[in-house]
mmCIF file of C-alpha atoms (C1' of nucleotides) in Angstrom:
data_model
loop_
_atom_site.group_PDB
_atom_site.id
_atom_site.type_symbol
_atom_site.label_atom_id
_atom_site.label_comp_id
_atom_site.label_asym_id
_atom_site.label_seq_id
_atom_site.Cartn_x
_atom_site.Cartn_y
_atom_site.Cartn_z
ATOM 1 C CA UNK H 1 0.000 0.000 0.000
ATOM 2 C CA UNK H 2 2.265 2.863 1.219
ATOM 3 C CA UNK H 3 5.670 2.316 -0.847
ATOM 4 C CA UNK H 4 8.453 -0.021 -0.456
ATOM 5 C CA UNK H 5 10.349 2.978 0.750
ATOM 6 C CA UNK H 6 10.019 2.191 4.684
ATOM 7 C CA UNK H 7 11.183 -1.177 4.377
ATOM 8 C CA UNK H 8 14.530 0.058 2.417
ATOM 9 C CA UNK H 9 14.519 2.611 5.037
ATOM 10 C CA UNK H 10 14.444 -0.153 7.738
ATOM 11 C CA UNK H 11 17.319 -2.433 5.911
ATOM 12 C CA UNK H 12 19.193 0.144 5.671
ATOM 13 C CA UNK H 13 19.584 1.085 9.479
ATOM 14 C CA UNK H 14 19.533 -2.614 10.445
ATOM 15 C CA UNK H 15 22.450 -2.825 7.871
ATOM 16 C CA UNK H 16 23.919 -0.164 9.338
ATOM 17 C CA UNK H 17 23.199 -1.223 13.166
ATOM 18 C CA UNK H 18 25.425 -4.329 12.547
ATOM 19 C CA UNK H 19 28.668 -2.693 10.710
ATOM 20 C CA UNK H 20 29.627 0.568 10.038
ATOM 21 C CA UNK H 21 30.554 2.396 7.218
ATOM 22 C CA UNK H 22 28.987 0.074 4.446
ATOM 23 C CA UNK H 23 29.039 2.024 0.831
ATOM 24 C CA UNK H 24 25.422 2.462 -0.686
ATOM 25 C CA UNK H 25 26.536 -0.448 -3.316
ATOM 26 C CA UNK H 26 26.848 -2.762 -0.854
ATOM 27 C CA UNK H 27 23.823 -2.029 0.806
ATOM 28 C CA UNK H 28 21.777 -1.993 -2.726
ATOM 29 C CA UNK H 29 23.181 -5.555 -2.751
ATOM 30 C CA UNK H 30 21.525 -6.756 -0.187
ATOM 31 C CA UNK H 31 18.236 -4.668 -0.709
ATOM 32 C CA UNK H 32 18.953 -5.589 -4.292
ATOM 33 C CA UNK H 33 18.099 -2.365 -5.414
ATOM 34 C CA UNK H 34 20.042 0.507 -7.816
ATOM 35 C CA UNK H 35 22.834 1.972 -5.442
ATOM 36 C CA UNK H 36 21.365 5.622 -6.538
ATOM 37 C CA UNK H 37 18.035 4.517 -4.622
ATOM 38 C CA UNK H 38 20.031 3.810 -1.679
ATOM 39 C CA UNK H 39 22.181 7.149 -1.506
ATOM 40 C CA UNK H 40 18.329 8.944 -1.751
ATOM 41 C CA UNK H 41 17.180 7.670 1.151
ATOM 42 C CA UNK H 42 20.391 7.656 3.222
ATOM 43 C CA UNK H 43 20.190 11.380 2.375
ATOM 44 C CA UNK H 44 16.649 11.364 3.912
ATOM 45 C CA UNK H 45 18.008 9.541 6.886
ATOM 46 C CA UNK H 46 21.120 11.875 7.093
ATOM 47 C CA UNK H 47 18.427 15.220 7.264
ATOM 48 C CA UNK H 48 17.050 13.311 9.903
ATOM 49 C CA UNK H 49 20.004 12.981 11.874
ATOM 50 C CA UNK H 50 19.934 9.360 11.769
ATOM 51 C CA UNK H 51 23.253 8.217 9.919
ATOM 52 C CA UNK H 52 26.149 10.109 9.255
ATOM 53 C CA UNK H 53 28.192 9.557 6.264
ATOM 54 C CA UNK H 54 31.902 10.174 4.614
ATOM 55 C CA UNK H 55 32.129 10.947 1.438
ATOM 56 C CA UNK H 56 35.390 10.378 -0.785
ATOM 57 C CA UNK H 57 37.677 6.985 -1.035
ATOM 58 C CA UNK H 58 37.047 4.443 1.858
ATOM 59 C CA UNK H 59 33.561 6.194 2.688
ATOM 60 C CA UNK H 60 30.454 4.925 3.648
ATOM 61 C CA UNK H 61 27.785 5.739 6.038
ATOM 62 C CA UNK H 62 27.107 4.578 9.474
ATOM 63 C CA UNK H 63 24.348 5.173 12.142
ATOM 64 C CA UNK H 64 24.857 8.424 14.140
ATOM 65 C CA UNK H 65 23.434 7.068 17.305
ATOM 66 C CA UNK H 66 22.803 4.015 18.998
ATOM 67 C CA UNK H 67 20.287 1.766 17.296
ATOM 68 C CA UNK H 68 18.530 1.736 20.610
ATOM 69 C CA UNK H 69 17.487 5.430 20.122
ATOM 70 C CA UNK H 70 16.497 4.781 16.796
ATOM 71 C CA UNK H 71 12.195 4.126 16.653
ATOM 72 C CA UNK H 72 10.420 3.770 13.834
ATOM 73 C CA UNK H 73 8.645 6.666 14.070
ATOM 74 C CA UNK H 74 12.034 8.420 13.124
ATOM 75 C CA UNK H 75 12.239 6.623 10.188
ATOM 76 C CA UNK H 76 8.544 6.749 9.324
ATOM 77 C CA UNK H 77 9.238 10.787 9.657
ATOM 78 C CA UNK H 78 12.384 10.931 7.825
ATOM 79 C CA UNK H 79 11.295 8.143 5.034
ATOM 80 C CA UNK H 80 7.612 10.266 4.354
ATOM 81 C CA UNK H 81 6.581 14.139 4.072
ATOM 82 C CA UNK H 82 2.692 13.581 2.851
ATOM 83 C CA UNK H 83 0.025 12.406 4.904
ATOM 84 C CA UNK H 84 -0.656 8.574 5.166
ATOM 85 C CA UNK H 85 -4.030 9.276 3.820
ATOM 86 C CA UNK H 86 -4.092 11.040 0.609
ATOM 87 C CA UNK H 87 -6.840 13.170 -0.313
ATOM 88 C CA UNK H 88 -8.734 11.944 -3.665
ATOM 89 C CA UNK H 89 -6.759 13.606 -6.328
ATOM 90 C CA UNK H 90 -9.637 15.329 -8.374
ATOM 91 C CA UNK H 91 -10.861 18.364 -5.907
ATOM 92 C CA UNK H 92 -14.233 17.305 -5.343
ATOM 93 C CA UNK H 93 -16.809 19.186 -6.131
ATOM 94 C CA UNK H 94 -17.916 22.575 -4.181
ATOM 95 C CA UNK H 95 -21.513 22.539 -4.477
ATOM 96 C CA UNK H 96 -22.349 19.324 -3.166
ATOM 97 C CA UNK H 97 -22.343 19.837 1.339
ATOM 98 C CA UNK H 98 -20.477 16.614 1.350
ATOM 99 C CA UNK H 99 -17.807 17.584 -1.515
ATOM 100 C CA UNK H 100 -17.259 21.149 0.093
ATOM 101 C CA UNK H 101 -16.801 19.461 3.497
ATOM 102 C CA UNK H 102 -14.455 15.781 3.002
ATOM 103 C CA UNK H 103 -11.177 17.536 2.615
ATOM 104 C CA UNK H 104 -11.249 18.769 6.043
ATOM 105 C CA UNK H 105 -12.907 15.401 7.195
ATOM 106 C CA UNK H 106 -9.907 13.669 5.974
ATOM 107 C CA UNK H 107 -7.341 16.135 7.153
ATOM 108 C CA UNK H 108 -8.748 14.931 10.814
ATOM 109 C CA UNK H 109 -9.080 11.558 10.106
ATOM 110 C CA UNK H 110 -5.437 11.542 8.929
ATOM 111 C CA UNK H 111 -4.449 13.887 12.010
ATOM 112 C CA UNK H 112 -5.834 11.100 14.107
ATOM 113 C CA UNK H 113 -4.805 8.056 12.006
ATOM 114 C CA UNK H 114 -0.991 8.900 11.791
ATOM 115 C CA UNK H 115 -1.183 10.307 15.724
ATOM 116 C CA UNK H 116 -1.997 6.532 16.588
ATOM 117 C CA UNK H 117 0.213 4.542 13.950
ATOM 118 C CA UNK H 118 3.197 6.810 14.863
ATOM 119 C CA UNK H 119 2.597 6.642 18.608
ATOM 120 C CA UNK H 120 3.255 2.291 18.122
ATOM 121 C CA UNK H 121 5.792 3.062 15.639
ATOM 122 C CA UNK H 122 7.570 4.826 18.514
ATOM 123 C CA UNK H 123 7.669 1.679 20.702
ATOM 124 C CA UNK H 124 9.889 -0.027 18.126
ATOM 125 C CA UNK H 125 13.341 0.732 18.105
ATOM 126 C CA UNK H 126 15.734 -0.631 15.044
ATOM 127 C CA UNK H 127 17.848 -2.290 18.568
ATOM 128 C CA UNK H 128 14.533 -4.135 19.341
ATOM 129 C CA UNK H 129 13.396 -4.999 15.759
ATOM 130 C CA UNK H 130 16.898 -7.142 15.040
ATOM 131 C CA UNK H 131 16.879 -8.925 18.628
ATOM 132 C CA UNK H 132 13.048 -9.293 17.823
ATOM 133 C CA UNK H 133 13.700 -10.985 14.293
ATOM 134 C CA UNK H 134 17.415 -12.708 15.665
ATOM 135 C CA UNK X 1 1.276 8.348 0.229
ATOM 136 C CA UNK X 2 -1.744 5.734 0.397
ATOM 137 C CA UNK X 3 -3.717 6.351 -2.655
ATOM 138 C CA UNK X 4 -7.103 8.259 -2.329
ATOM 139 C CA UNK X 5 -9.469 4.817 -2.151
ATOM 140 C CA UNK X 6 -10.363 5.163 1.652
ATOM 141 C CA UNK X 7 -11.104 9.236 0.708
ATOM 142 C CA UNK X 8 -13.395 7.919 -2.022
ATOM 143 C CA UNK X 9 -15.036 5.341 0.022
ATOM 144 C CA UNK X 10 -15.665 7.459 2.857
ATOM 145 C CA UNK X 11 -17.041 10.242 0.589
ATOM 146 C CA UNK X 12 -19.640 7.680 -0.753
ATOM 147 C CA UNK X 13 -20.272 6.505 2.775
ATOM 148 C CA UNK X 14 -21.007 9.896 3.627
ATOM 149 C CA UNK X 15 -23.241 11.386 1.051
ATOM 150 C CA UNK X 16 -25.297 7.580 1.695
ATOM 151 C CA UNK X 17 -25.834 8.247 5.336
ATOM 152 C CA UNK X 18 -27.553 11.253 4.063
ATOM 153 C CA UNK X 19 -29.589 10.411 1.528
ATOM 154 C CA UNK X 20 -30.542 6.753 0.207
ATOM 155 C CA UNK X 21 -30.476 5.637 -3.495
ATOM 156 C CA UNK X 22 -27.631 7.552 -4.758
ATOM 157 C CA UNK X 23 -26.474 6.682 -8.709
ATOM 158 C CA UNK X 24 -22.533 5.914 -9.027
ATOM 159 C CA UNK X 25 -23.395 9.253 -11.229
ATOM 160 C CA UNK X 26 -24.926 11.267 -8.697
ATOM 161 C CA UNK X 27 -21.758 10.018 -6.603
ATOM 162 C CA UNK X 28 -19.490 10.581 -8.904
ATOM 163 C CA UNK X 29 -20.624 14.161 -9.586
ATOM 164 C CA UNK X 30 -20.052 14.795 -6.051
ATOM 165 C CA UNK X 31 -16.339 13.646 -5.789
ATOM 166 C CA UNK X 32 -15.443 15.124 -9.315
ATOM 167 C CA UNK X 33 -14.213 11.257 -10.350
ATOM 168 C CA UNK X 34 -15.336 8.754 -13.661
ATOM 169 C CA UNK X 35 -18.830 7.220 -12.511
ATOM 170 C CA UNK X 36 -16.982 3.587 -13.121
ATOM 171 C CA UNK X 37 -14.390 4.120 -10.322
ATOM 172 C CA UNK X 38 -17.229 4.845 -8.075
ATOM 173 C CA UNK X 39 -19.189 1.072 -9.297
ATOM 174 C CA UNK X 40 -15.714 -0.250 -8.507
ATOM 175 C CA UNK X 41 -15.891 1.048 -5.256
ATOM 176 C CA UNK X 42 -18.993 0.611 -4.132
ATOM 177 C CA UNK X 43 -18.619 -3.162 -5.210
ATOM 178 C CA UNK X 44 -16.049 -3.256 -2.618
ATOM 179 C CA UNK X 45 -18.278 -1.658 0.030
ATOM 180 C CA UNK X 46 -20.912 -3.943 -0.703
ATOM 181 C CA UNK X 47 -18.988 -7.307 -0.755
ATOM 182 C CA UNK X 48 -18.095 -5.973 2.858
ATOM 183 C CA UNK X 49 -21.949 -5.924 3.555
ATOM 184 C CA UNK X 50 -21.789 -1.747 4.119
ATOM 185 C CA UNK X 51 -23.360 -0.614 1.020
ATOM 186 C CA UNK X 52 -26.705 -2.328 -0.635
ATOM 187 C CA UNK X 53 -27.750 -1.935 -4.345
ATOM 188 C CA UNK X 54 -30.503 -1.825 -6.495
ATOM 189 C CA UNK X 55 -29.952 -2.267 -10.331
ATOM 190 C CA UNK X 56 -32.428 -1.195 -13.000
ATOM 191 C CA UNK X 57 -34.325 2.188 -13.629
ATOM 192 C CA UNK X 58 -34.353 4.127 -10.391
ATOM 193 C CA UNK X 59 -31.269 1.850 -8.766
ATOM 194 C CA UNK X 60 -28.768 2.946 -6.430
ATOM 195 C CA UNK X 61 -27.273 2.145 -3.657
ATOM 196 C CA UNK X 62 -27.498 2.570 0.360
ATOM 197 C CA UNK X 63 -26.280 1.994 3.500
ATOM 198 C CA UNK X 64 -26.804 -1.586 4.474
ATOM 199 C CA UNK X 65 -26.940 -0.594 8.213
ATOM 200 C CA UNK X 66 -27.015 2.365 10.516
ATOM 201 C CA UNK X 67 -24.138 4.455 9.928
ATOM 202 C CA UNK X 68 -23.260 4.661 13.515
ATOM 203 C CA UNK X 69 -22.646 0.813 12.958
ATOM 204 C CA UNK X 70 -20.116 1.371 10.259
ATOM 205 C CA UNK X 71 -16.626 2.206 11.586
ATOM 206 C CA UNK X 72 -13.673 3.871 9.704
ATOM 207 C CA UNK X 73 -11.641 0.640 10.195
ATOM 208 C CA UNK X 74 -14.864 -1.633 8.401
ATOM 209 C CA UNK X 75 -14.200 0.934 5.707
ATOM 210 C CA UNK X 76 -10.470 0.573 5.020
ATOM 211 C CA UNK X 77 -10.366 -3.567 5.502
ATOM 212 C CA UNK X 78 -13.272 -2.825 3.270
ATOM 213 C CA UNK X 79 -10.847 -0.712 1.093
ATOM 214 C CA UNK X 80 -7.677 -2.869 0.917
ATOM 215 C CA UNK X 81 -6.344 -5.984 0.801
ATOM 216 C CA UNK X 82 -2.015 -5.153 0.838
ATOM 217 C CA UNK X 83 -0.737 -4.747 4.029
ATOM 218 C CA UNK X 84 -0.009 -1.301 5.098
ATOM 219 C CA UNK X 85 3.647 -1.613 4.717
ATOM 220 C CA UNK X 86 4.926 -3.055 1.280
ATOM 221 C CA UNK X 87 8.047 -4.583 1.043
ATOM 222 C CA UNK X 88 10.744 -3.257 -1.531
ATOM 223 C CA UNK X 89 9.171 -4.274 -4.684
ATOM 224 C CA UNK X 90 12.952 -6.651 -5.923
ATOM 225 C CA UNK X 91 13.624 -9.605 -3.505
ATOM 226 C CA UNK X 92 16.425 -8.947 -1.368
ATOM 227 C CA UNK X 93 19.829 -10.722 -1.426
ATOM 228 C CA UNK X 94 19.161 -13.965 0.459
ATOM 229 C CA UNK X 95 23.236 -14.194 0.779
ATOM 230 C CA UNK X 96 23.171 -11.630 3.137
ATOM 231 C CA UNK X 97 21.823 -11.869 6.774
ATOM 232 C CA UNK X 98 19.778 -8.729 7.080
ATOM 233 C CA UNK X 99 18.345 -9.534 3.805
ATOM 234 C CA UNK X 100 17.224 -13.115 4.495
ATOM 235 C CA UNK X 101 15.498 -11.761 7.500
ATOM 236 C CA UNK X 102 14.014 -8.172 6.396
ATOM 237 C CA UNK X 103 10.848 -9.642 4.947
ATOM 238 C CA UNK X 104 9.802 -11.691 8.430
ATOM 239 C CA UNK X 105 10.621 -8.032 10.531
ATOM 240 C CA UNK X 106 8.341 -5.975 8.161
ATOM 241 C CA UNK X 107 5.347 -8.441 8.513
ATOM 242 C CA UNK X 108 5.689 -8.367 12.032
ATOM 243 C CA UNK X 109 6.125 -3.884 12.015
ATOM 244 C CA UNK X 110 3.201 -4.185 9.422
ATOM 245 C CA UNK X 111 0.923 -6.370 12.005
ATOM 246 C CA UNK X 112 1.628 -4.389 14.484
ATOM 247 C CA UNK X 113 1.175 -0.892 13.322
ATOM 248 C CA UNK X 114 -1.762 -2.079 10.926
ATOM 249 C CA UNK X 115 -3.224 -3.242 14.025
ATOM 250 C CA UNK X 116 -2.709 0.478 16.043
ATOM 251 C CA UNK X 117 -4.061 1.674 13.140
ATOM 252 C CA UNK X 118 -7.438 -0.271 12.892
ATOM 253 C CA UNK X 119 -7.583 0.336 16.527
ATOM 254 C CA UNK X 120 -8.259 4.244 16.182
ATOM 255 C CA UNK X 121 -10.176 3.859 12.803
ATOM 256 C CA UNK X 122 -12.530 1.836 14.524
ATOM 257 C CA UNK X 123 -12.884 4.304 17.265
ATOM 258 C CA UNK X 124 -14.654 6.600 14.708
ATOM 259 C CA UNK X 125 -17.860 6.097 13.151
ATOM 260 C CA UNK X 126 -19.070 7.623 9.800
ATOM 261 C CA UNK X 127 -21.929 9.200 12.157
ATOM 262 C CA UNK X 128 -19.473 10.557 14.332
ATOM 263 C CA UNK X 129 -17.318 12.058 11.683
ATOM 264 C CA UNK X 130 -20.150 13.464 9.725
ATOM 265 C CA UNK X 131 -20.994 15.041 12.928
ATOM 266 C CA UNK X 132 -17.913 16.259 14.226
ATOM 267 C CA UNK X 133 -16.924 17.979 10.688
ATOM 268 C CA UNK X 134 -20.656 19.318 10.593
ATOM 269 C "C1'" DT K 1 -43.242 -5.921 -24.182
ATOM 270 C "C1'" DA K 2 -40.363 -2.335 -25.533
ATOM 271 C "C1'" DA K 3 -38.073 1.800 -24.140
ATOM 272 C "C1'" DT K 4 -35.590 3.709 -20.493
ATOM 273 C "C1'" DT K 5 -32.351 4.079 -16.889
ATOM 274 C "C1'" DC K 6 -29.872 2.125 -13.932
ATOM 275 C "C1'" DT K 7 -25.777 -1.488 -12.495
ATOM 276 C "C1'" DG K 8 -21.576 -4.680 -13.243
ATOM 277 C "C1'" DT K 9 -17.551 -5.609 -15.375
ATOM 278 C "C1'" DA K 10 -14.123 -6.210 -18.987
ATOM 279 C "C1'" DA K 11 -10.944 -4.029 -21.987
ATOM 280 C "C1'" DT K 12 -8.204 -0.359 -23.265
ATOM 281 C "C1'" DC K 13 -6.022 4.106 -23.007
ATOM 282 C "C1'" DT K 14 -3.905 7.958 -20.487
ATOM 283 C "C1'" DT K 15 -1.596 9.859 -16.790
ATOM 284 C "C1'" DT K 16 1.142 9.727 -12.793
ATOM 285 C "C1'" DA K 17 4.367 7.567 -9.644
ATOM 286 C "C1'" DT K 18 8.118 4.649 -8.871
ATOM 287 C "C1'" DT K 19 12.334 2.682 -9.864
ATOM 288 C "C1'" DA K 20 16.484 2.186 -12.725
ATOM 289 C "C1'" DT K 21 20.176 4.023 -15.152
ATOM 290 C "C1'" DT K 22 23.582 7.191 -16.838
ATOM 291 C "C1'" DA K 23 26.497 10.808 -16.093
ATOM 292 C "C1'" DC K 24 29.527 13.618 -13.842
ATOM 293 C "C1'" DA K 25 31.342 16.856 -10.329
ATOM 294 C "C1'" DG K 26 33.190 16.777 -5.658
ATOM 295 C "C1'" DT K 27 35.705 14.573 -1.644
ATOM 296 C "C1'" DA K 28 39.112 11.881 0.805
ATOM 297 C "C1'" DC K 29 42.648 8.742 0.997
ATOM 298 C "C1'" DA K 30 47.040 6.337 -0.372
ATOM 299 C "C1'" DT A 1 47.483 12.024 -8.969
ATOM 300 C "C1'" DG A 2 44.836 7.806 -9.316
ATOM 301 C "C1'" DT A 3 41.266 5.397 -7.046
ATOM 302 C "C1'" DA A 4 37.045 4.748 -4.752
ATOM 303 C "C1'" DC A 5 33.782 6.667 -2.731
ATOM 304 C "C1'" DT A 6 29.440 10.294 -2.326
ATOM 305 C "C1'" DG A 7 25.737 13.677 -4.076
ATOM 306 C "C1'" DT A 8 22.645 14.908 -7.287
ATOM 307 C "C1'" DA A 9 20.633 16.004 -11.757
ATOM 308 C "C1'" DA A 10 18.642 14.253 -15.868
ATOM 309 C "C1'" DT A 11 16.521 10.843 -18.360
ATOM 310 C "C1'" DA A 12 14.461 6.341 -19.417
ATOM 311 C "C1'" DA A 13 11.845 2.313 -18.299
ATOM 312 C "C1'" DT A 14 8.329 0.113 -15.759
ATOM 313 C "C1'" DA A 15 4.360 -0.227 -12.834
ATOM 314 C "C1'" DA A 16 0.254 1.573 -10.745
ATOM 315 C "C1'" DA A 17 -3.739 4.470 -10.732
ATOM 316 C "C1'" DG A 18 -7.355 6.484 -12.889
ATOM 317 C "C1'" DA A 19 -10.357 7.591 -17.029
ATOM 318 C "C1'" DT A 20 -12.964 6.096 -20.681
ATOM 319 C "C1'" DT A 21 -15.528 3.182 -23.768
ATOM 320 C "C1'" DA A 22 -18.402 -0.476 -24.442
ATOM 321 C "C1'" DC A 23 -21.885 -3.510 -23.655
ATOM 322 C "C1'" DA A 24 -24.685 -7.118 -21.297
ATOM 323 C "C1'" DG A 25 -28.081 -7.581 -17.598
ATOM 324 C "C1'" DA A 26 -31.758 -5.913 -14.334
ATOM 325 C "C1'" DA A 27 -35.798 -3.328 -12.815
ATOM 326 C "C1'" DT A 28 -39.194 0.100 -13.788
ATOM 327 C "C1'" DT A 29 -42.851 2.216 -16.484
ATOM 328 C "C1'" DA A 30 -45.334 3.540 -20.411
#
DNA sequence: TAATTCTGTAATCTTTATTATTACAGTACA
DNA sequence: TGTACTGTAATAATAAAGATTACAGAATTA
């Protein structure tokens, strides 16, 4: 449903929790993915303050803090700027009470929707998820 | 990020628990989208016993129950069948530890936020939204 | 019973989003 | 200075979403 994006996301740092300073072709190995893909969304994680990364000959990136301080809900928020709900993509339309009124319905029921998912994402840090799945 | 299905259904949800009867081209007029999309849709909602339709000259469809019954979360299993969290679309590299093992840790972060999720949609009616964004 | 007005669904086309690839400048190390 | 990385832009290929067309079937009503 949402993209594959939080999963690559979520190899990434448990790649990264285990060794550090892997090069973004080595990760896209293991994701088996196009290294490019991988440097976008280790820049994501690097806005986020998540991993840190050095650039030039012998580089790579590597977590900037312990993976037991890392929760989902960072990554969720680094990997995603929309809403997890999406509006319809035609504007609906203004005469009808219902059509004037569902974009703000949905803005709420989003509001509340990603308040709750994020709030469980939270209780999972990447430290937890690898014991979890050891 | 998801795409604008649940809007859709809970648009037609919404304009049913105000009037009975609706065409998929009344409907349709409503949320600005192709009066087919909306027949696709409201198959959906009726497989899931929400919606109830009449064919023939003066069809349309209606609520199948009160809409204080029908809950955001019967709307959006109602909606979907993916999980909430795809994997990456290419298989990872089964050579490589993390990647053997990312697939099992997603399910389990998709169960479990899925489930939070469904938790708080089900906490909110399509009475009770109608309401609260009267 | 025939015309009308709905639905259901398949098939196809268009548009948008995602992913892959190529290319190349910049950085750090040996 | 050569090598092996990163960062990012640009473009191409592929996949998903949505729109449209088409038409058979169902219920009403004239």
């Amino acid at each position: 449903m949402i993209n594959g994006r939080f999963a690559i996301a979520i190899h990434i740092l448990t790649l990264l929790s285990m060794e550090d300073g892997l090069s973004s072709e080595y990760i896209a190995s293991s994701i088996n993915i196009n290294p490019v893909l991988v440097r976008k969304e280790l820049s994501r994680l690097r806005k986020a303050n998540l991993i840190e990364t050095r650039e030039g000959k012998n580089g790579g990136s590597s977590l900037a803090c312990s993976p037991r301080k890392i929760t989902l809900a960072d990554v969720y928020k680094a990997t995603y700027e929309q809403p997890l709900f999406n509006h319809s993509r035609s504007k609906p339309n203004p005469s009808c009470p219902v059509g004037i009124r569902i974009g703000k319905m949905m803005d709420e029921v989003n509001d509340e929707a990603e308040a709750a998912l994020l709030k469980k994402l939270k209780s999972i840090s990447i430290e937890k998820l690898v014991k979890q799945a050891g």
